[in-house]
mmCIF file of C-alpha atoms and ligand atoms in Angstrom:
data_model
loop_
_atom_site.group_PDB
_atom_site.id
_atom_site.type_symbol
_atom_site.label_atom_id
_atom_site.label_comp_id
_atom_site.label_asym_id
_atom_site.label_seq_id
_atom_site.Cartn_x
_atom_site.Cartn_y
_atom_site.Cartn_z
ATOM 1 C CA UNK A 218 0.000 0.000 0.000
ATOM 2 C CA UNK A 219 2.036 2.891 -1.281
ATOM 3 C CA UNK A 220 0.389 6.068 -0.085
ATOM 4 C CA UNK A 221 1.624 9.618 -0.188
ATOM 5 C CA UNK A 222 2.109 10.289 3.500
ATOM 6 C CA UNK A 223 5.077 12.527 3.059
ATOM 7 C CA UNK A 224 8.682 11.687 2.454
ATOM 8 C CA UNK A 225 9.516 10.735 6.063
ATOM 9 C CA UNK A 226 6.926 8.015 6.330
ATOM 10 C CA UNK A 227 9.317 5.243 5.380
ATOM 11 C CA UNK A 228 8.045 3.065 8.228
ATOM 12 C CA UNK A 229 4.638 2.975 6.558
ATOM 13 C CA UNK A 230 6.065 0.455 4.152
ATOM 14 C CA UNK A 231 7.169 -1.800 6.978
ATOM 15 C CA UNK A 232 5.223 -1.368 10.205
ATOM 16 C CA UNK A 233 6.887 -4.537 11.498
ATOM 17 C CA UNK A 234 10.264 -2.912 11.316
ATOM 18 C CA UNK A 235 9.016 -0.001 13.382
ATOM 19 C CA UNK A 236 7.546 -2.296 16.038
ATOM 20 C CA UNK A 237 10.804 -4.187 16.032
ATOM 21 C CA UNK A 238 12.776 -0.984 16.517
ATOM 22 C CA UNK A 239 10.570 0.108 19.385
ATOM 23 C CA UNK A 240 10.864 -3.273 21.102
ATOM 24 C CA UNK A 241 14.604 -3.112 20.711
ATOM 25 C CA UNK A 242 14.734 0.382 22.233
ATOM 26 C CA UNK A 243 12.640 -0.815 25.152
ATOM 27 C CA UNK A 244 14.962 -3.739 25.655
ATOM 28 C CA UNK A 245 18.042 -1.521 25.512
ATOM 29 C CA UNK A 246 16.578 0.893 28.017
ATOM 30 C CA UNK A 247 15.588 -1.867 30.436
ATOM 31 C CA UNK A 248 18.940 -3.591 30.069
ATOM 32 C CA UNK A 249 20.911 -0.486 31.034
ATOM 33 C CA UNK A 250 19.535 -0.586 34.582
ATOM 34 C CA UNK A 251 19.383 -4.372 34.969
ATOM 35 C CA UNK A 252 22.534 -4.827 37.048
ATOM 36 C CA UNK A 253 21.708 -1.951 39.403
ATOM 37 C CA UNK A 254 18.209 -3.319 39.943
ATOM 38 C CA UNK A 255 19.618 -6.770 40.778
ATOM 39 C CA UNK A 256 17.668 -8.359 37.935
ATOM 40 C CA UNK A 257 20.604 -10.421 36.731
ATOM 41 C CA UNK A 258 21.412 -13.804 38.236
ATOM 42 C CA UNK A 259 23.342 -16.947 37.393
ATOM 43 C CA UNK A 260 22.283 -20.525 36.769
ATOM 44 C CA UNK A 261 24.778 -23.382 36.915
ATOM 45 C CA UNK A 262 24.807 -26.371 34.608
ATOM 46 C CA UNK A 263 26.939 -29.377 35.617
ATOM 47 C CA UNK A 264 29.656 -30.969 33.505
ATOM 48 C CA UNK A 265 30.426 -34.612 34.198
ATOM 49 C CA UNK A 266 33.182 -36.968 33.158
ATOM 50 C CA UNK A 267 32.386 -40.274 31.459
ATOM 51 C CA UNK A 268 32.094 -42.039 34.816
ATOM 52 C CA UNK A 269 29.389 -39.560 35.815
ATOM 53 C CA UNK A 270 31.510 -37.607 38.284
ATOM 54 C CA UNK A 271 30.716 -33.889 38.456
ATOM 55 C CA UNK A 272 33.857 -32.017 37.417
ATOM 56 C CA UNK A 273 32.550 -28.572 36.618
ATOM 57 C CA UNK A 274 29.691 -26.140 36.299
ATOM 58 C CA UNK A 275 28.997 -23.567 33.615
ATOM 59 C CA UNK A 276 27.662 -20.241 34.850
ATOM 60 C CA UNK A 277 24.858 -18.966 32.616
ATOM 61 C CA UNK A 278 23.384 -15.507 32.905
ATOM 62 C CA UNK A 279 19.672 -14.919 33.466
ATOM 63 C CA UNK A 280 17.808 -11.645 33.299
ATOM 64 C CA UNK A 281 14.342 -11.126 34.699
ATOM 65 C CA UNK A 282 12.731 -7.744 34.111
ATOM 66 C CA UNK A 283 9.606 -6.571 35.936
ATOM 67 C CA UNK A 284 7.615 -5.980 32.743
ATOM 68 C CA UNK A 285 9.486 -7.953 30.109
ATOM 69 C CA UNK A 286 9.733 -11.057 32.304
ATOM 70 C CA UNK A 287 12.545 -13.566 31.685
ATOM 71 C CA UNK A 288 14.546 -12.525 28.650
ATOM 72 C CA UNK A 289 16.661 -15.237 27.037
ATOM 73 C CA UNK A 290 20.440 -14.690 26.881
ATOM 74 C CA UNK A 291 20.226 -15.432 23.158
ATOM 75 C CA UNK A 292 18.266 -12.166 22.980
ATOM 76 C CA UNK A 293 19.839 -9.862 25.526
ATOM 77 C CA UNK A 294 23.512 -10.773 25.234
ATOM 78 C CA UNK A 295 23.844 -9.515 21.646
ATOM 79 C CA UNK A 296 22.152 -6.277 22.755
ATOM 80 C CA UNK A 297 24.468 -5.981 25.760
ATOM 81 C CA UNK A 298 27.385 -6.518 23.383
ATOM 82 C CA UNK A 299 26.173 -3.771 21.038
ATOM 83 C CA UNK A 300 25.726 -1.329 23.911
ATOM 84 C CA UNK A 301 29.083 -2.121 25.493
ATOM 85 C CA UNK A 302 27.199 -3.335 28.576
ATOM 86 C CA UNK A 303 28.696 -6.787 28.293
ATOM 87 C CA UNK A 304 31.902 -5.522 29.892
ATOM 88 C CA UNK A 305 30.333 -4.582 33.262
ATOM 89 C CA UNK A 306 27.906 -7.528 33.016
ATOM 90 C CA UNK A 307 30.764 -9.894 32.303
ATOM 91 C CA UNK A 308 32.808 -8.575 35.183
ATOM 92 C CA UNK A 309 29.861 -9.148 37.502
ATOM 93 C CA UNK A 310 29.438 -12.712 36.189
ATOM 94 C CA UNK A 311 33.105 -13.424 36.747
ATOM 95 C CA UNK A 312 33.044 -12.175 40.325
ATOM 96 C CA UNK A 313 29.776 -13.881 41.232
ATOM 97 C CA UNK A 314 30.756 -17.219 39.656
ATOM 98 C CA UNK A 315 34.114 -17.222 41.465
ATOM 99 C CA UNK A 316 32.418 -16.328 44.736
ATOM 100 C CA UNK A 317 29.931 -19.184 44.303
ATOM 101 C CA UNK A 318 32.649 -21.683 43.398
ATOM 102 C CA UNK A 319 34.624 -20.684 46.503
ATOM 103 C CA UNK A 320 31.537 -21.084 48.681
ATOM 104 C CA UNK A 321 30.936 -24.569 47.250
ATOM 105 C CA UNK A 322 34.563 -25.481 47.914
ATOM 106 C CA UNK A 323 34.113 -24.696 51.585
ATOM 107 C CA UNK A 324 31.185 -27.148 51.553
ATOM 108 C CA UNK A 325 33.382 -29.813 49.978
ATOM 109 C CA UNK A 326 31.884 -29.438 46.517
ATOM 110 C CA UNK A 327 35.027 -28.871 44.501
ATOM 111 C CA UNK A 328 34.622 -28.164 40.812
ATOM 112 C CA UNK A 329 35.855 -26.082 37.933
ATOM 113 C CA UNK A 330 33.735 -23.057 37.233
ATOM 114 C CA UNK A 331 33.192 -22.153 33.567
ATOM 115 C CA UNK A 332 32.379 -18.578 32.574
ATOM 116 C CA UNK A 333 31.402 -17.398 29.093
ATOM 117 C CA UNK A 334 33.406 -14.458 27.812
ATOM 118 C CA UNK A 335 32.396 -12.117 24.978
ATOM 119 C CA UNK A 336 34.834 -10.740 22.404
ATOM 120 C CA UNK A 337 34.475 -7.197 23.770
ATOM 121 C CA UNK A 338 35.718 -8.358 27.170
ATOM 122 C CA UNK A 339 38.833 -9.922 25.705
ATOM 123 C CA UNK A 340 39.458 -6.739 23.757
ATOM 124 C CA UNK A 341 40.021 -4.925 27.069
ATOM 125 C CA UNK A 342 43.703 -4.918 27.922
ATOM 126 C CA UNK A 343 42.833 -5.050 31.626
ATOM 127 C CA UNK A 344 40.707 -8.185 31.307
ATOM 128 C CA UNK A 345 43.427 -10.410 32.849
ATOM 129 C CA UNK A 346 43.494 -8.038 35.835
ATOM 130 C CA UNK A 347 39.721 -8.380 36.194
ATOM 131 C CA UNK A 348 40.062 -12.155 36.173
ATOM 132 C CA UNK A 349 42.903 -12.039 38.651
ATOM 133 C CA UNK A 350 40.949 -9.733 40.960
ATOM 134 C CA UNK A 351 37.885 -11.998 40.864
ATOM 135 C CA UNK A 352 40.032 -15.030 41.733
ATOM 136 C CA UNK A 353 41.910 -13.229 44.498
ATOM 137 C CA UNK A 354 38.746 -11.837 46.020
ATOM 138 C CA UNK A 355 37.213 -15.316 46.158
ATOM 139 C CA UNK A 356 40.545 -16.930 47.110
ATOM 140 C CA UNK A 357 40.082 -19.364 44.261
ATOM 141 C CA UNK A 358 43.059 -20.946 42.455
ATOM 142 C CA UNK A 359 43.385 -20.018 38.771
ATOM 143 C CA UNK A 360 43.044 -23.679 37.722
ATOM 144 C CA UNK A 361 39.511 -23.671 39.117
ATOM 145 C CA UNK A 362 38.411 -21.182 36.467
ATOM 146 C CA UNK A 363 37.653 -21.994 32.858
ATOM 147 C CA UNK A 364 36.864 -19.260 30.351
ATOM 148 C CA UNK A 365 34.672 -20.166 27.377
ATOM 149 C CA UNK A 366 35.416 -18.116 24.300
ATOM 150 C CA UNK A 367 34.080 -18.420 20.781
ATOM 151 C CA UNK A 368 35.929 -19.487 17.688
ATOM 152 C CA UNK A 369 34.774 -16.353 15.908
ATOM 153 C CA UNK A 370 36.771 -14.311 18.355
ATOM 154 C CA UNK A 371 40.105 -16.055 18.087
ATOM 155 C CA UNK A 372 39.979 -16.090 14.332
ATOM 156 C CA UNK A 373 38.920 -12.460 13.904
ATOM 157 C CA UNK A 374 41.065 -10.409 16.174
ATOM 158 C CA UNK A 375 44.657 -11.519 16.194
ATOM 159 C CA UNK A 376 47.262 -9.672 18.205
ATOM 160 C CA UNK A 377 45.260 -7.951 20.959
ATOM 161 C CA UNK A 378 43.190 -11.005 21.860
ATOM 162 C CA UNK A 379 46.161 -13.323 21.583
ATOM 163 C CA UNK A 380 48.067 -11.151 24.048
ATOM 164 C CA UNK A 381 45.228 -11.229 26.558
ATOM 165 C CA UNK A 382 44.825 -15.009 26.188
ATOM 166 C CA UNK A 383 48.582 -15.442 26.546
ATOM 167 C CA UNK A 384 48.524 -13.581 29.860
ATOM 168 C CA UNK A 385 45.533 -15.582 31.119
ATOM 169 C CA UNK A 386 47.157 -18.838 30.103
ATOM 170 C CA UNK A 387 50.333 -17.910 31.968
ATOM 171 C CA UNK A 388 48.217 -17.206 35.041
ATOM 172 C CA UNK A 389 47.005 -20.803 34.842
ATOM 173 C CA UNK A 390 43.420 -20.082 33.790
ATOM 174 C CA UNK A 391 41.914 -22.715 31.501
ATOM 175 C CA UNK A 392 40.609 -21.545 28.131
ATOM 176 C CA UNK A 393 38.050 -23.498 26.157
ATOM 177 C CA UNK A 394 36.642 -22.893 22.681
ATOM 178 C CA UNK A 395 32.838 -22.906 22.952
ATOM 179 C CA UNK A 396 30.467 -24.030 20.176
ATOM 180 C CA UNK A 397 33.406 -25.565 18.359
ATOM 181 C CA UNK A 398 32.742 -26.471 14.757
ATOM 182 C CA UNK A 399 30.050 -23.969 13.839
ATOM 183 C CA UNK A 400 32.312 -21.045 13.076
ATOM 184 C CA UNK A 401 35.469 -20.751 11.077
ATOM 185 C CA UNK A 402 37.700 -23.710 10.657
ATOM 186 C CA UNK A 403 41.057 -21.993 10.904
ATOM 187 C CA UNK A 404 42.628 -24.582 13.148
ATOM 188 C CA UNK A 405 46.000 -22.876 13.389
ATOM 189 C CA UNK A 406 44.904 -20.958 16.453
ATOM 190 C CA UNK A 407 44.636 -24.198 18.393
ATOM 191 C CA UNK A 408 48.412 -24.410 18.197
ATOM 192 C CA UNK A 409 49.118 -20.723 18.548
ATOM 193 C CA UNK A 410 47.001 -19.916 21.609
ATOM 194 C CA UNK A 411 47.021 -21.384 25.127
ATOM 195 C CA UNK A 412 43.757 -23.290 24.598
ATOM 196 C CA UNK A 413 43.072 -26.161 27.020
ATOM 197 C CA UNK A 414 39.900 -27.654 25.578
ATOM 198 C CA UNK A 415 37.054 -27.673 23.047
ATOM 199 C CA UNK A 416 33.311 -27.837 23.466
ATOM 200 C CA UNK A 417 31.731 -29.527 20.499
ATOM 201 C CA UNK A 418 28.614 -27.632 19.529
ATOM 202 C CA UNK A 419 25.184 -28.988 20.408
ATOM 203 C CA UNK A 420 24.164 -29.018 16.744
ATOM 204 C CA UNK A 421 26.638 -31.869 16.104
ATOM 205 C CA UNK A 422 25.643 -33.808 19.195
ATOM 206 C CA UNK A 423 22.002 -33.627 18.208
ATOM 207 C CA UNK A 424 22.706 -35.161 14.826
ATOM 208 C CA UNK A 425 24.319 -38.213 16.371
ATOM 209 C CA UNK A 426 21.236 -40.382 16.507
ATOM 210 C CA UNK A 427 20.040 -42.484 13.635
ATOM 211 C CA UNK A 428 21.826 -44.246 10.851
ATOM 212 C CA UNK A 429 21.424 -41.881 7.897
ATOM 213 C CA UNK A 430 24.259 -40.508 5.791
ATOM 214 C CA UNK A 431 24.298 -37.136 7.504
ATOM 215 C CA UNK A 432 24.469 -38.825 10.934
ATOM 216 C CA UNK A 433 27.388 -40.924 9.802
ATOM 217 C CA UNK A 434 29.067 -37.782 8.489
ATOM 218 C CA UNK A 435 28.538 -36.089 11.836
ATOM 219 C CA UNK A 436 29.978 -39.092 13.670
ATOM 220 C CA UNK A 437 33.115 -38.854 11.599
ATOM 221 C CA UNK A 438 33.400 -35.134 12.287
ATOM 222 C CA UNK A 439 33.035 -35.628 16.041
ATOM 223 C CA UNK A 440 35.497 -38.490 16.002
ATOM 224 C CA UNK A 441 38.018 -36.512 13.955
ATOM 225 C CA UNK A 442 37.682 -33.396 16.127
ATOM 226 C CA UNK A 443 38.105 -35.494 19.253
ATOM 227 C CA UNK A 444 41.240 -37.215 18.056
ATOM 228 C CA UNK A 445 42.671 -33.931 16.767
ATOM 229 C CA UNK A 446 41.981 -32.352 20.162
ATOM 230 C CA UNK A 447 43.529 -35.254 22.042
ATOM 231 C CA UNK A 448 46.629 -35.241 19.899
ATOM 232 C CA UNK A 449 47.049 -31.567 20.802
ATOM 233 C CA UNK A 450 46.551 -32.337 24.492
ATOM 234 C CA UNK A 451 43.114 -30.703 24.637
ATOM 235 C CA UNK A 452 40.070 -32.006 26.461
ATOM 236 C CA UNK A 453 36.720 -32.365 24.710
ATOM 237 C CA UNK A 454 33.273 -31.544 26.078
ATOM 238 C CA UNK A 455 30.152 -32.644 24.209
ATOM 239 C CA UNK A 456 27.422 -30.090 24.952
ATOM 240 C CA UNK A 457 23.667 -30.451 24.623
ATOM 241 C CA UNK A 458 23.355 -34.164 25.458
ATOM 242 C CA UNK A 459 19.628 -34.810 25.709
ATOM 243 C CA UNK A 460 19.272 -38.554 25.236
ATOM 244 C CA UNK A 461 20.850 -41.742 26.503
ATOM 245 C CA UNK A 462 21.790 -42.727 22.984
ATOM 246 C CA UNK A 463 23.579 -39.407 22.374
ATOM 247 C CA UNK A 464 25.497 -39.965 25.594
ATOM 248 C CA UNK A 465 26.445 -43.438 24.443
ATOM 249 C CA UNK A 466 27.629 -42.151 21.057
ATOM 250 C CA UNK A 467 29.827 -39.336 22.380
ATOM 251 C CA UNK A 468 31.176 -41.790 24.930
ATOM 252 C CA UNK A 469 32.095 -44.208 22.131
ATOM 253 C CA UNK A 470 33.522 -41.417 20.020
ATOM 254 C CA UNK A 471 35.962 -40.506 22.762
ATOM 255 C CA UNK A 472 34.686 -37.233 24.222
ATOM 256 C CA UNK A 473 35.937 -36.598 27.775
ATOM 257 C CA UNK A 474 33.141 -34.611 29.384
ATOM 258 C CA UNK A 475 29.396 -34.326 28.988
ATOM 259 C CA UNK A 476 26.935 -31.508 29.495
ATOM 260 C CA UNK A 477 23.226 -31.337 28.700
ATOM 261 C CA UNK A 478 19.632 -31.662 29.811
ATOM 262 C CA UNK A 479 20.069 -35.428 30.224
ATOM 263 C CA UNK A 480 22.300 -34.705 33.219
ATOM 264 C CA UNK A 481 20.680 -31.466 34.339
ATOM 265 C CA UNK A 482 19.503 -28.132 32.951
ATOM 266 C CA UNK A 483 21.042 -24.898 34.255
ATOM 267 C CA UNK A 484 20.047 -24.740 37.950
ATOM 268 C CA UNK A 485 19.841 -22.114 40.696
ATOM 269 C CA UNK A 486 22.694 -22.414 43.218
ATOM 270 C CA UNK A 487 20.537 -24.167 45.809
ATOM 271 C CA UNK A 488 19.013 -26.547 43.236
ATOM 272 C CA UNK A 489 22.515 -27.254 41.997
ATOM 273 C CA UNK A 490 23.624 -28.239 45.508
ATOM 274 C CA UNK A 491 20.679 -30.602 46.014
ATOM 275 C CA UNK A 492 21.093 -32.070 42.541
ATOM 276 C CA UNK A 493 24.782 -32.629 43.191
ATOM 277 C CA UNK A 494 24.260 -34.376 46.522
ATOM 278 C CA UNK A 495 21.559 -36.638 45.075
ATOM 279 C CA UNK A 496 23.703 -37.351 42.017
ATOM 280 C CA UNK A 497 26.703 -38.283 44.194
ATOM 281 C CA UNK A 498 24.627 -40.591 46.388
ATOM 282 C CA UNK A 499 23.263 -42.320 43.291
ATOM 283 C CA UNK A 500 26.730 -42.621 41.774
ATOM 284 C CA UNK A 501 28.240 -44.113 44.949
ATOM 285 C CA UNK A 502 25.389 -46.598 45.089
ATOM 286 C CA UNK A 503 25.935 -47.652 41.478
ATOM 287 C CA UNK A 504 29.671 -47.920 42.082
ATOM 288 C CA UNK A 505 29.177 -50.125 45.138
ATOM 289 C CA UNK A 506 26.644 -52.267 43.302
ATOM 290 C CA UNK A 507 29.127 -52.623 40.433
ATOM 291 C CA UNK A 508 31.901 -53.646 42.854
ATOM 292 C CA UNK A 509 29.864 -56.238 44.743
ATOM 293 C CA UNK A 510 28.735 -57.724 41.421
ATOM 294 C CA UNK A 511 32.363 -58.695 40.658
HETATM 295 P P1 LIG R 795 26.533 -21.560 25.487
HETATM 296 O O1 LIG R 795 27.664 -20.993 26.257
HETATM 297 O O2 LIG R 795 26.856 -22.433 24.337
HETATM 298 O O3 LIG R 795 25.653 -22.313 26.573
HETATM 299 C C1 LIG R 795 24.913 -23.460 26.300
HETATM 300 C C2 LIG R 795 23.454 -23.146 26.083
HETATM 301 O O4 LIG R 795 22.775 -24.358 25.743
HETATM 302 C C3 LIG R 795 22.734 -22.613 27.323
HETATM 303 O O5 LIG R 795 21.712 -21.756 26.868
HETATM 304 C C4 LIG R 795 22.139 -23.878 27.925
HETATM 305 O O6 LIG R 795 21.021 -23.634 28.739
HETATM 306 C C5 LIG R 795 21.750 -24.620 26.676
HETATM 307 N N1 LIG R 795 21.716 -26.073 26.869
HETATM 308 C C6 LIG R 795 22.429 -26.825 27.742
HETATM 309 N N2 LIG R 795 22.151 -28.127 27.615
HETATM 310 C C7 LIG R 795 21.240 -28.222 26.628
HETATM 311 C C8 LIG R 795 20.532 -29.342 26.012
HETATM 312 O O7 LIG R 795 20.725 -30.504 26.380
HETATM 313 N N3 LIG R 795 19.684 -29.038 25.004
HETATM 314 C C9 LIG R 795 19.452 -27.769 24.597
HETATM 315 N N4 LIG R 795 18.579 -27.568 23.606
HETATM 316 N N5 LIG R 795 20.091 -26.697 25.142
HETATM 317 C C10 LIG R 795 20.968 -26.928 26.137
HETATM 318 P P2 LIG R 795 21.442 -20.345 27.540
HETATM 319 O O8 LIG R 795 21.626 -20.438 29.019
HETATM 320 O O9 LIG R 795 20.146 -19.843 27.014
HETATM 321 O O10 LIG R 795 22.630 -19.439 26.989
HETATM 322 C C11 LIG R 795 22.737 -19.182 25.625
HETATM 323 C C12 LIG R 795 24.049 -18.557 25.278
HETATM 324 O O11 LIG R 795 24.149 -17.247 25.846
HETATM 325 C C13 LIG R 795 25.259 -19.298 25.808
HETATM 326 O O12 LIG R 795 25.568 -20.380 24.957
HETATM 327 C C14 LIG R 795 26.302 -18.213 25.800
HETATM 328 O O13 LIG R 795 26.857 -18.074 24.514
HETATM 329 C C15 LIG R 795 25.491 -16.983 26.113
HETATM 330 N N6 LIG R 795 25.679 -16.665 27.548
HETATM 331 C C16 LIG R 795 25.017 -17.113 28.631
HETATM 332 N N7 LIG R 795 25.505 -16.566 29.768
HETATM 333 C C17 LIG R 795 26.521 -15.743 29.372
HETATM 334 C C18 LIG R 795 27.437 -14.887 30.070
HETATM 335 O O14 LIG R 795 27.467 -14.789 31.308
HETATM 336 N N8 LIG R 795 28.315 -14.167 29.310
HETATM 337 C C19 LIG R 795 28.344 -14.267 27.951
HETATM 338 N N9 LIG R 795 29.261 -13.544 27.274
HETATM 339 N N10 LIG R 795 27.533 -15.074 27.272
HETATM 340 C C20 LIG R 795 26.620 -15.810 27.960
HETATM 341 MG MG1 LIG R 796 29.319 -21.732 27.029
HETATM 342 MG MG1 LIG R 797 28.292 -23.786 23.992
HETATM 343 MG MG1 LIG R 798 26.287 -23.890 21.692
#
C-alpha cells in the first residue's frame, strides 16, 4: 500500500520494522539498569566426566525484568554486546561465579567453574586483571576457572586477543573454545594460543542419533575433532546431550566430558547443591553395586 504520507513516512512500508525498533529500544533501556536493579542472576549447569563424576559447572546468565519477564540470553547478550554493557555484566558474572565456586569449595563441593566471555571483554587490555581480581577476592586458584570463548573471536582479532589469552594462560586459567565447529575452521589458532579444551557444539551432538548418511558424516566429524583435540593435548566436552543414545555415542567417540539436559539443565545455586548431593549418592550406590557384582 504505497500512499503519499510525506517523504519521512518510510516506516509505513514496513510497520513490522518499526515495532521491532521500538521493542529493541525498550529492551536496551531496560537492560541499562538491569545490574543496578539486581535483575541479573546466574544458573549453573553441571559438567560430568564419562564415569558420571561432576567435574565442573557452567555459569549462565539470566535476566528477569519486571515488565518484560525472563529474557533469554540469546536475545539480551547480543544487545548488551552492542551497547558495550557486556563488559560490566561480564565482570559481575566473573566475580559472582568465582564467589559461588569458593563457597561450594568450603562445603566440599570442589569443581571447575566455567564462565562465558564475549569478544568485547577480551578486547580490554585489563581483562586479565579483572580475572585475577575476581580469583583473588574469592581466594580461588586459577586452575579452578575456565573461560569459554568463541571461535569467531580467536579467528577475527589476532594480536590484541592473543596477548590477553597469553597472559591468562600464563596465570594458569583454563581456556576453552565454545560451540566448536560452527564457526570458522582456521585450526591454526589451536596451536598458537594457550587453549586447554574444546566444546563440540550442540548441533553436532544432536545429529548423532540415527543411521542416515548425515548422521554418519557427523559421527566422523566428532570423532576426527576429538582425536585432533587429544593429539594436541586438549580435552573435549560434548554439549547439549539430551538422550541416553547421544550420551552413548559421544562416549564411544571418545569425548571426555558431557553436558546437557540429560544430566541437568542450568540450575539455581541451591538446586545445583541438592542435585549434586543426590547425584553423588546415586553414583556411589551404582559404584558399590558394580563392585559387589564382581
Ligand atoms: P553456550 O555458552 O553455548 O551455553 C549453552 C546453552 O545451551 C545454554 O543456553 C544452555 O542452557 C543450553 N543447553 C544446555 N544443555 C542443553 C541441552 O541438552 N539441550 C538444549 N537444547 N540446550 C541446552 P542459555 O543459558 O540460554 O545461553 C545461551 C548462550 O548465551 C550461551 O551459549 C552463551 O553463549 C550466552 N551466555 C550465557 N551466559 C553468558 C554470560 O554470562 N556471558 C556471555 N558472554 N555469554 C553468555
Ligand atoms: Mg558456554
Ligand atoms: Mg556452547
Ligand atoms: Mg552452543
